[in-house]
Amino acid sequence: MYKKDFPFFKNTNTVYLDNAATTQKPNVVIDKIVEYYTHFCANTHRSNFGDANKATKEFENTRNILKDFINAKDAKQIIFTKGITESLNLIASTYAKKFKTVIISSLEHHSNITPWHMQGRTLNDGLEVVNIKDNLEFDFEHFEELLKVNPNSLVSVTHVSNAFGTKHDIKKIAKLTHKYNSYIMIDAAQSLAHFKVDVQDLDVDFYAMSGHKTYGPTGVGALYIKEELLKELPVYQTGGATINDVNYERSIMLDSPYKFEAGTQNIAGVIGFSQALNYLNNIGIEKVFEIEDELYKYLNSKLEKIPGIILYNNVSNSIASKSFNIENINCEDIGILLDKMHIAVRAGHHCAQPIMKKLNIDGTIRASIAFYNTKDDIDKFIKGLKKAITMLKD
Ligand SMILES: Cc1ncc(COP(=O)(O)O)c(C=O)c1O
């Protein structure tokens, strides 16, 4: 029913189950980008003529829509970035430096691991990793032990694992974090498009978001910053548009959000992102969750019946992405055969090598759903998977 809104599906018969890597873009997003470049292409926050004012207004409109989308108090708490990777690196290379210890979970994407290594942090020397329990669940006892030994830390965890779909209880993690005088940053790559996020209710300090995982353009993302931290947070890059007053002796920065947005921004991307959020708002994020939940349960029920399947977690603690292996078959071989059948999934380590190593596997096959998928997509995937298994077993 929703595929008609996405031009990708008009031009292909591919069963697209790689939504955790990037989502397809609805017409409204593409049309808005074309409209910007065709009708009011101008730089923002600089010139004062008609099209420039319109571009600035539309750019700021996205900030307001995103503010409401995550229930931030004020639009100035939203700063635009290239995506999650840049949002996490921004904090890693500025605010995080004041913390002796950074605590991450076992289920992090490389973009929440490598920035800490680049700072010279290594395991048990500036970087701590919370264990996972069976079923890939967050080990709260271990987390509290780490916080007791390392109060005043920065905790940086993903809301939902991209590799396994495991959902972390962020409210509970944030509460414990603050109890030990620490701060918390969340990677929202796999959450924002799937269920209602309320940053005030979660009580997080930083929330890193990605446009392209949320039906918006690539190369655009955002970072939510708790109000009390806006003044304290040092600037990351500076230059045009961040400045209140400059002479050769010193530069005086503007207030947030502008002091964090140096240089010409991805204007088309940010403006296009507003339409992705409007589109989701029109459907209702609760409805999106409901559709995906039903599809996810259906997918799980079909996968569970496949002989030789190895599952790593179950439907009760995960959403949207399902990872698995088939006994004695290389996951990448299955991915290649599925591709030949026009079924797009991801096979490999999903930019999460440490957890794969912990589980002693090279990777998994990951089918990740979006609300535009259908039971028919899942049936085709299961049929293709069974065929691939038969071919590889013989
Ligand atoms: C959990 C997670 N974190 C971070 C990223 C990187 O996000 P971005 O592409 O917005 O930099 C991804 C992308 O796959 C992801 O899944």
PDB file of C-alpha atoms and ligand atoms in Angstrom, residues 20-21 82-86 109 111 158 160 162 187 189-190 210 212-213, ligand 1:
ATOM      1  CA  ALA A  20      18.766  -0.922   8.157  1.00  0.00           C
ATOM      2  CA  ALA A  21      21.464   0.110   5.667  1.00  0.00           C
ATOM      3  CA  LYS A  82      26.210  14.667   7.934  1.00  0.00           C
ATOM      4  CA  GLY A  83      24.689  11.789   9.876  1.00  0.00           C
ATOM      5  CA  ILE A  84      25.216   9.627  12.938  1.00  0.00           C
ATOM      6  CA  THR A  85      28.911   9.154  12.217  1.00  0.00           C
ATOM      7  CA  GLU A  86      29.552  12.883  12.251  1.00  0.00           C
ATOM      8  CA  HIS A 109      28.366  -0.099  15.199  1.00  0.00           C
ATOM      9  CA  SER A 111      31.038   4.444  14.257  1.00  0.00           C
ATOM     10  CA  THR A 158      22.952   2.442  20.461  1.00  0.00           C
ATOM     11  CA  VAL A 160      18.734  -0.457  18.636  1.00  0.00           C
ATOM     12  CA  ASN A 162      21.933  -2.550  13.577  1.00  0.00           C
ATOM     13  CA  ASP A 187      22.987   6.339  18.491  1.00  0.00           C
ATOM     14  CA  ALA A 189      20.361   4.989  13.530  1.00  0.00           C
ATOM     15  CA  GLN A 190      17.925   2.120  13.985  1.00  0.00           C
ATOM     16  CA  SER A 210      20.505  10.001  10.587  1.00  0.00           C
ATOM     17  CA  HIS A 212      18.967   8.462   5.282  1.00  0.00           C
ATOM     18  CA  LYS A 213      17.817   5.768   7.739  1.00  0.00           C
TER      19      LYS A 213
HETATM   20  C1  LIG B   1      23.750   1.586  14.542  1.00  0.00           C
HETATM   21  C2  LIG B   1      24.380   2.483  13.517  1.00  0.00           C
HETATM   22  N1  LIG B   1      25.138   3.495  13.917  1.00  0.00           N
HETATM   23  C3  LIG B   1      25.706   4.353  13.046  1.00  0.00           C
HETATM   24  C4  LIG B   1      25.556   4.216  11.692  1.00  0.00           C
HETATM   25  C5  LIG B   1      26.156   5.217  10.767  1.00  0.00           C
HETATM   26  O1  LIG B   1      25.168   6.141  10.408  1.00  0.00           O
HETATM   27  P1  LIG B   1      25.374   7.246   9.283  1.00  0.00           P
HETATM   28  O2  LIG B   1      25.332   6.526   7.975  1.00  0.00           O
HETATM   29  O3  LIG B   1      24.231   8.188   9.472  1.00  0.00           O
HETATM   30  O4  LIG B   1      26.682   7.907   9.540  1.00  0.00           O
HETATM   31  C6  LIG B   1      24.780   3.154  11.210  1.00  0.00           C
HETATM   32  C7  LIG B   1      24.651   2.932   9.763  1.00  0.00           C
HETATM   33  O5  LIG B   1      24.586   1.823   9.295  1.00  0.00           O
HETATM   34  C8  LIG B   1      24.162   2.283  12.148  1.00  0.00           C
HETATM   35  O6  LIG B   1      23.391   1.281  11.740  1.00  0.00           O
END
